[in-house]
Coordinates of C-alpha atoms and ligand atoms in Angstrom, one line a residue:
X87 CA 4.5 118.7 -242.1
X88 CA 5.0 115.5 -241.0
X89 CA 4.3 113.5 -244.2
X90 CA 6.3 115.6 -246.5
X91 CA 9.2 113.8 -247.9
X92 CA 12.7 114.7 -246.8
X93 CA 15.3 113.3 -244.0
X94 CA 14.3 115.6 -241.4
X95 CA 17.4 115.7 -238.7
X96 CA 16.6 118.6 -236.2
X97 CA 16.3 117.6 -233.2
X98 CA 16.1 120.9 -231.8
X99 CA 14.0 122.6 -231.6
X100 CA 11.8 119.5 -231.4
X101 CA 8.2 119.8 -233.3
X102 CA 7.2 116.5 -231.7
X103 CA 7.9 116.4 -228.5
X104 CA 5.1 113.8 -227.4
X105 CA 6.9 111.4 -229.8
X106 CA 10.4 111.6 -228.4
X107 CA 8.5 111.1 -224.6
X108 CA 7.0 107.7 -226.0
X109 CA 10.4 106.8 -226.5
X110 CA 11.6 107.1 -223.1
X111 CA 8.6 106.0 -221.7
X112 CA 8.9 102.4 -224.2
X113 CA 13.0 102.3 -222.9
X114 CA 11.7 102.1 -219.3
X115 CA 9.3 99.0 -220.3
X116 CA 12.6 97.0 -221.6
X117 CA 12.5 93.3 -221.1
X118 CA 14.0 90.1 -222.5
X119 CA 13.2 87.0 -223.2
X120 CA 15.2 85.1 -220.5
X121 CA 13.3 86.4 -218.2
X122 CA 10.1 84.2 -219.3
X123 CA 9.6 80.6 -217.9
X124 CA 8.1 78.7 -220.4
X125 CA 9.9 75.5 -218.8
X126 CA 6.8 75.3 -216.7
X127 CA 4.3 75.0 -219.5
X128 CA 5.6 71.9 -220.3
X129 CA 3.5 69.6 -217.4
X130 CA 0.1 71.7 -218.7
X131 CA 0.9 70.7 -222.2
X132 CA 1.1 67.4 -221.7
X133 CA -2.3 67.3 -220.2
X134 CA -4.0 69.1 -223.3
X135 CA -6.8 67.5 -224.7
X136 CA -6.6 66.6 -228.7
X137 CA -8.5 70.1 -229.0
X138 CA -6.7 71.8 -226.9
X139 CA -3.5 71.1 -228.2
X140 CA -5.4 72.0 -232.1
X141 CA -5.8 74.9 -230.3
X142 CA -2.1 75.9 -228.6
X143 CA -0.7 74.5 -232.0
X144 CA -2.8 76.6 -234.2
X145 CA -1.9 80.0 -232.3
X146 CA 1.9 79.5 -232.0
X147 CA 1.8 78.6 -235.7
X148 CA 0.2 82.2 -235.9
X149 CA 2.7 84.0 -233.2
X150 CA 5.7 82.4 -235.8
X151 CA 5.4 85.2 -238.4
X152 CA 2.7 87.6 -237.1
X153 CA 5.9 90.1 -235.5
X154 CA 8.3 90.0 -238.8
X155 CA 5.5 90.5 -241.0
X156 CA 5.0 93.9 -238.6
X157 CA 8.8 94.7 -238.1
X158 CA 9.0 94.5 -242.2
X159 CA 6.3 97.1 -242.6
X160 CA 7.7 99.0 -240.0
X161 CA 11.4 99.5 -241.6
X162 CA 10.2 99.9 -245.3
X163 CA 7.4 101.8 -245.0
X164 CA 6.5 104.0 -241.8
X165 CA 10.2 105.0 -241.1
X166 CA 10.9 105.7 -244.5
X167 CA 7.7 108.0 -244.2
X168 CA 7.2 109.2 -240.9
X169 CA 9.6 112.2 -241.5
X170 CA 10.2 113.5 -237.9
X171 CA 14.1 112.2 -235.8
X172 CA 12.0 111.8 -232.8
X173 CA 9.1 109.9 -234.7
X174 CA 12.3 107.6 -236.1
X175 CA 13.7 107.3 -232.8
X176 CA 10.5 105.7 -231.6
X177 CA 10.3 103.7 -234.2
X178 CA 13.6 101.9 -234.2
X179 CA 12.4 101.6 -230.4
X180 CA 9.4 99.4 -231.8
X181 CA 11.8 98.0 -234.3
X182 CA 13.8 96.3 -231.4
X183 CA 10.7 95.0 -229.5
X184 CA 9.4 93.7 -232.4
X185 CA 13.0 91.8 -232.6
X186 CA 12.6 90.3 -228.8
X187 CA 8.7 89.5 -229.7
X188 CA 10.3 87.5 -232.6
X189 CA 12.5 85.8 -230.0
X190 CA 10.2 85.2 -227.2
X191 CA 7.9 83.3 -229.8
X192 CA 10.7 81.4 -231.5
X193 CA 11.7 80.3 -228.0
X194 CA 8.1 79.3 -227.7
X195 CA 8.1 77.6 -230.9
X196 CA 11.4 75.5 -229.9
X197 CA 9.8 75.4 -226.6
X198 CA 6.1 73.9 -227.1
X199 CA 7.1 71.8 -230.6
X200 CA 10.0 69.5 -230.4
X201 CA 9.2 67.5 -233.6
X202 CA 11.3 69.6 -236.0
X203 CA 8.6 68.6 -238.8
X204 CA 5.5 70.2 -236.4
X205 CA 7.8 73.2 -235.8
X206 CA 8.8 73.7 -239.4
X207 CA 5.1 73.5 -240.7
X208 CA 3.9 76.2 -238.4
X209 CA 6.7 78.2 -239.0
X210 CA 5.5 77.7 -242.5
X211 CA 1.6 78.3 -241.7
X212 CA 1.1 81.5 -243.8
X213 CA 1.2 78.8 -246.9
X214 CA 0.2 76.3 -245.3
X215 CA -2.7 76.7 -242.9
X216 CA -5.5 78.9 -244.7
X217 CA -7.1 80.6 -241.2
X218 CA -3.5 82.1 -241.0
X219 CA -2.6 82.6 -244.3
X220 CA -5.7 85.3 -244.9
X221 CA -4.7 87.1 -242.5
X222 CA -0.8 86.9 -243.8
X223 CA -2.7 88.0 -247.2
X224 CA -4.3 90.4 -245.4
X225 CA -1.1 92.0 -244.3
X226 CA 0.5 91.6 -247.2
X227 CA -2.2 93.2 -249.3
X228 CA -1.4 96.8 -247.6
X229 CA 2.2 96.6 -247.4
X230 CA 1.9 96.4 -251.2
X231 CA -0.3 99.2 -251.3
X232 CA 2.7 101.3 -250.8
X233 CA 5.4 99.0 -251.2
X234 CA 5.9 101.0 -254.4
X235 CA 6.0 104.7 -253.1
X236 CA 9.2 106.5 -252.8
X237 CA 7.9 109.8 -251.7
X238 CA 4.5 110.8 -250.4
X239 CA 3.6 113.5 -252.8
X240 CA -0.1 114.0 -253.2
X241 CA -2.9 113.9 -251.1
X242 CA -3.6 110.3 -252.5
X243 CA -0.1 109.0 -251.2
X244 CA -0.5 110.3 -248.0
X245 CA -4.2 108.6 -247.9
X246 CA -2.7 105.5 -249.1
X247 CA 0.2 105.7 -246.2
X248 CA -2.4 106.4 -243.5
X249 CA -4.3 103.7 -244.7
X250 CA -1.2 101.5 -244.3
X251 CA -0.4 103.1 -241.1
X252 CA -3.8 102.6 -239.3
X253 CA -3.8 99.1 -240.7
X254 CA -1.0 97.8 -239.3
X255 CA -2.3 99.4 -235.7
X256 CA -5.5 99.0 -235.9
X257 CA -6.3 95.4 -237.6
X258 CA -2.6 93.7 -237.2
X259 CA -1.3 95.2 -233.7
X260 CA -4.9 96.0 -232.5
X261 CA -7.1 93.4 -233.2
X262 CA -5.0 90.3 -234.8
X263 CA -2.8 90.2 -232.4
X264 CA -5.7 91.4 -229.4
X265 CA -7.7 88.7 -230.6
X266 CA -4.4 85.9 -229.9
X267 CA -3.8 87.0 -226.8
X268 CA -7.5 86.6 -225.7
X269 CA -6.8 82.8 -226.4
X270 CA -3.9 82.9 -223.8
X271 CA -5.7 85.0 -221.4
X272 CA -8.5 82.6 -221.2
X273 CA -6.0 79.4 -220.8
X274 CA -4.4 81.3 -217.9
X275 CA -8.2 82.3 -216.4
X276 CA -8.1 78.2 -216.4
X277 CA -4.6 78.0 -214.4
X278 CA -2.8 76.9 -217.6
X279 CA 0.3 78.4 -219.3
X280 CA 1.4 80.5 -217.2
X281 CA 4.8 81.2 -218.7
X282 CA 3.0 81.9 -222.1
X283 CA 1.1 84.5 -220.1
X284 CA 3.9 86.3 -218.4
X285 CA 6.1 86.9 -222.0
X286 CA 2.5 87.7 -223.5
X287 CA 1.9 90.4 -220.8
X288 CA 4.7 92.0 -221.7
X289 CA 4.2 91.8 -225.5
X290 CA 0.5 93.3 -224.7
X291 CA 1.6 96.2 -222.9
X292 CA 4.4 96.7 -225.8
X293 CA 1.4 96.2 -228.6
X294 CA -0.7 98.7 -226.9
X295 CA 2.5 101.3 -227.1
X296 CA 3.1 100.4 -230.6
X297 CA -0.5 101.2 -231.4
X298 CA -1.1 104.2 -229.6
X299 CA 2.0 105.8 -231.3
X300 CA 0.5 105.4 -234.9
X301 CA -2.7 106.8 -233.6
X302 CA -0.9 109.6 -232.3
X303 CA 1.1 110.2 -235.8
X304 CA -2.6 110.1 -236.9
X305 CA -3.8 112.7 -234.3
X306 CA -0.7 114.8 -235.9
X307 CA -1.6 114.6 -239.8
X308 CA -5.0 115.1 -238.7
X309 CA -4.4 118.5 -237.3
X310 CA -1.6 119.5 -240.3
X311 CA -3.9 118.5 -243.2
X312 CA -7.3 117.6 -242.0
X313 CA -9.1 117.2 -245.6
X314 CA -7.0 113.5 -245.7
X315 CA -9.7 112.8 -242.8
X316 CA -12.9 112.5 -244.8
X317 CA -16.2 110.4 -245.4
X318 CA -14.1 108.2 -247.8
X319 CA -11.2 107.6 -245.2
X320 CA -13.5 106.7 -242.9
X321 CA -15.3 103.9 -245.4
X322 CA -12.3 102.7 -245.9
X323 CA -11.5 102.4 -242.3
X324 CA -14.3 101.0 -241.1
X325 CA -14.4 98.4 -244.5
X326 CA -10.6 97.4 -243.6
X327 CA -11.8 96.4 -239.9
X328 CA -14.6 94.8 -241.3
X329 CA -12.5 92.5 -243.3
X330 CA -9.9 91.9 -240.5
X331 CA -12.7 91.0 -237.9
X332 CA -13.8 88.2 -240.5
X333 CA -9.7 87.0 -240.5
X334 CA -9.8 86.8 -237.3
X335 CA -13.1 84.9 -236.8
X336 CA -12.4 82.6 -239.5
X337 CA -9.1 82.2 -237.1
X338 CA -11.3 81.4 -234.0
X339 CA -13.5 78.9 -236.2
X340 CA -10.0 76.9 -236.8
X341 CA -9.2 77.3 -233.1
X342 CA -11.9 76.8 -231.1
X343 CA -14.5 75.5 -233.8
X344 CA -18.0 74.1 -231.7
X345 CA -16.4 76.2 -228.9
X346 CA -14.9 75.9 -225.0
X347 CA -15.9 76.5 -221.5
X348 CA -16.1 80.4 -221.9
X349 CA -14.8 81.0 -225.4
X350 CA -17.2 79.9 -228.0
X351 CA -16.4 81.7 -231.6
X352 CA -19.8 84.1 -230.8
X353 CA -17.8 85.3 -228.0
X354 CA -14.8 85.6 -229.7
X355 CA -17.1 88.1 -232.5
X356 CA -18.1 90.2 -229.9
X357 CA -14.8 90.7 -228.3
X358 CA -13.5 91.6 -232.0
X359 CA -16.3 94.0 -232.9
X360 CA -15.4 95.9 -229.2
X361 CA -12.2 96.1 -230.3
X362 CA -12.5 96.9 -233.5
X363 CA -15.0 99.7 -232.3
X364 CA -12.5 100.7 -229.4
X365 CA -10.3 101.4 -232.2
X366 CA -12.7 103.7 -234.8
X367 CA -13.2 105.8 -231.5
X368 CA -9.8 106.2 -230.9
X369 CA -9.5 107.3 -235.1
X370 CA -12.4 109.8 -234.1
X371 CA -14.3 107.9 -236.0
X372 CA -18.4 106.7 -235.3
X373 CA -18.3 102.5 -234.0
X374 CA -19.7 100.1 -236.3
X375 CA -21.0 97.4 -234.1
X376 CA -21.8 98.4 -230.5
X377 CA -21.1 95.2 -228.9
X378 CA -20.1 94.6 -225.7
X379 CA -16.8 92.6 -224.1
X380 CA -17.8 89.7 -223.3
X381 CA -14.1 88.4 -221.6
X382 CA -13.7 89.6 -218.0
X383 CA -10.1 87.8 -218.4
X384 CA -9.2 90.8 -220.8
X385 CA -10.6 93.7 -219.0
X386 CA -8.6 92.6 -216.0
X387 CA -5.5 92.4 -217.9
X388 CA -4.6 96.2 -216.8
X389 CA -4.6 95.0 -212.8
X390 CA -2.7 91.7 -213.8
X391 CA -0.4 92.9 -216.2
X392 CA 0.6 95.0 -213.3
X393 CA 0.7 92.9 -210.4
X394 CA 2.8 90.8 -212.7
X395 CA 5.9 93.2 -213.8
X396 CA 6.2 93.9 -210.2
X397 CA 6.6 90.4 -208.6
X398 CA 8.3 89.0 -211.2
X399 CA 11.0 91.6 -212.2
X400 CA 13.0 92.6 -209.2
X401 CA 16.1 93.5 -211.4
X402 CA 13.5 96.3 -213.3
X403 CA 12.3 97.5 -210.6
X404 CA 14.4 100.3 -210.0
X405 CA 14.3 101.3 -214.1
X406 CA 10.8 100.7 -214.2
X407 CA 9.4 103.1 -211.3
X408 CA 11.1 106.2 -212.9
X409 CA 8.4 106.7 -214.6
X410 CA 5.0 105.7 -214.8
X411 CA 3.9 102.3 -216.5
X412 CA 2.4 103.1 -219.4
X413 CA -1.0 100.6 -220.0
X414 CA -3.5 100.7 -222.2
X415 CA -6.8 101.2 -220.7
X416 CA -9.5 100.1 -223.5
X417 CA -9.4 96.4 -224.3
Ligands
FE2_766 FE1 5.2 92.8 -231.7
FE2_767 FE1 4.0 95.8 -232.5

């Protein structure tokens, strides 16, 4: 099974087939960070009001760490875990993108912040800014839930992993970071940042494939040892989103705080509890909130995201029609 301990190295024959064919498919969406013009950003910056800048400055400071806190989980926990070579190979995959999202927002950091004291402080903001540092608590609360575990040897590990697992999908990749690109999808709704955009479209569609892999190593232990997938994994579930959608709308009161022309903090709640809903569904489990998407800017991000690779990467053209481009559909 897949959870068993070991170092599984057969390749063939290959139990997991579906794993190894997200890894090609994730090859095909490679990128870089040179690519992204953020040198244009620059003249819209400068024309920020006092709280829009509170606002820019408050979400880079959360981009600065939210990717190595991920990347960390990833290599001491779900690889260690996730005993399958094809499983591994798409993780270290998702190891490597999570290395050019660290780029692409520390070239945004050195980009948007040239005081080095601003820089250093938001690149310090999971101590220093309490909207962000709950949610780096958060984090850090369930990679020490299993920090600890060499082996998953009893039903209760293997609860404890998947707990992990869908965390880091669900609330941190799903929702935390969901909930951040909102912000930058509703600047570029308003003709701003457009080089923020284009790197963030590509760390969307990335996050989206990064997400739907745990849930499919969750669609896998579900079917090998269904009694983990009972009433008190699904409290616990629904509890954990329940805490991360109060993160993040503590995050949006910092942000936006009375509110902006189309994204007020009850917006933002909505948008969180569809998410967080969109994700229970996905986990077979029954939604929590039943609220509606209230951001048109993030249910056209499929037709955008698109348009997007295509005009702006001629070089990936050729690599990236091979196969199909694989987007989320449920913002
Ligand atoms: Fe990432
Ligand atoms: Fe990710």
């Amino acid at each position: 099974m897949l959870l068993d301990p070991g170092m599984n190295l057969t390749l063939r024959p290959m139990k997991y087939p579906d794993f190894y064919e997200q890894y090609r498919a994730a090859i095909r969406n490679t990128w870089t960070v040179e690519e992204v013009d953020l040198a244009s950003d620059l003249a819209d910056l400068a024309k920020f009001t006092p709280q829009e800048q509170h606002l820019i400055h408050r979400l880079v400071a959360f981009f600065a760490t939210g990717d190595t806190i991920v990347a960390n989980n990833l290599v001491l926990n779900l690889y260690q875990h996730v005993n399958s070579p094809e499983g591994r190979l798409y993780l270290s995959r998702q190891l490597f993108e999570e290395a050019v999202h660290v780029q692409f927002y520390l070239t945004l950091l050195d980009t948007y912040l040239p005081d080095p004291d601003e820089r250093a402080k938001a690149f310090d903001a999971v101590n220093n800014i309490p909207s962000i540092k709950r949610k780096a608590d958060f984090c850090f609360k369930w990679i020490d839930e299993v920090f600890d575990m060499q082996e998953l040897k009893t039903g209760e590990d293997r609860r404890k992993f998947l707990l992990n697992l869908i965390c880091f999908a669900a609330c941190i990749e799903g929702l935390f970071f969901y909930g951040a690109f909102a912000y930058v999808y509703w600047l570029r709704s308003r003709g701003l940042l457009d080089g923020l955009a284009t790197g963030t479209n590509w760390v969307f569609r990335d996050e989206s494939c990064h997400m739907n892999f745990a849930f499919s190593v969750v669609d896998v232990v579900r079917q090998e040892e269904p009694e983990l997938f009972d009433d008190e994994m699904r409290r616990q579930v629904t509890a954990m989103l329940e805490e991360a959608v109060d993160a993040e709308l503590q995050f949006a009161e910092d942000l936006i705080g009375e509110g902006m022309p189309g994204m007020t903090v009850a917006d933002m709640r909505s948008y969180l509890e569809y998410a967080a809903d969109q994700r229970l569904v996905r986990l077979g489990m029954p939604k929590r909130w039943e609220s509606a998407n209230p951001f048109p800017f993030m249910a056209l991000q499929d037709v955008q995201e698109l348009t997007n690779f295509f005009e702006r990467r001629p070089t990936a053209y050729q690599v990236a029609v091979e196969g199909k481009v694989d987007l989320d559909e449920e913002f």
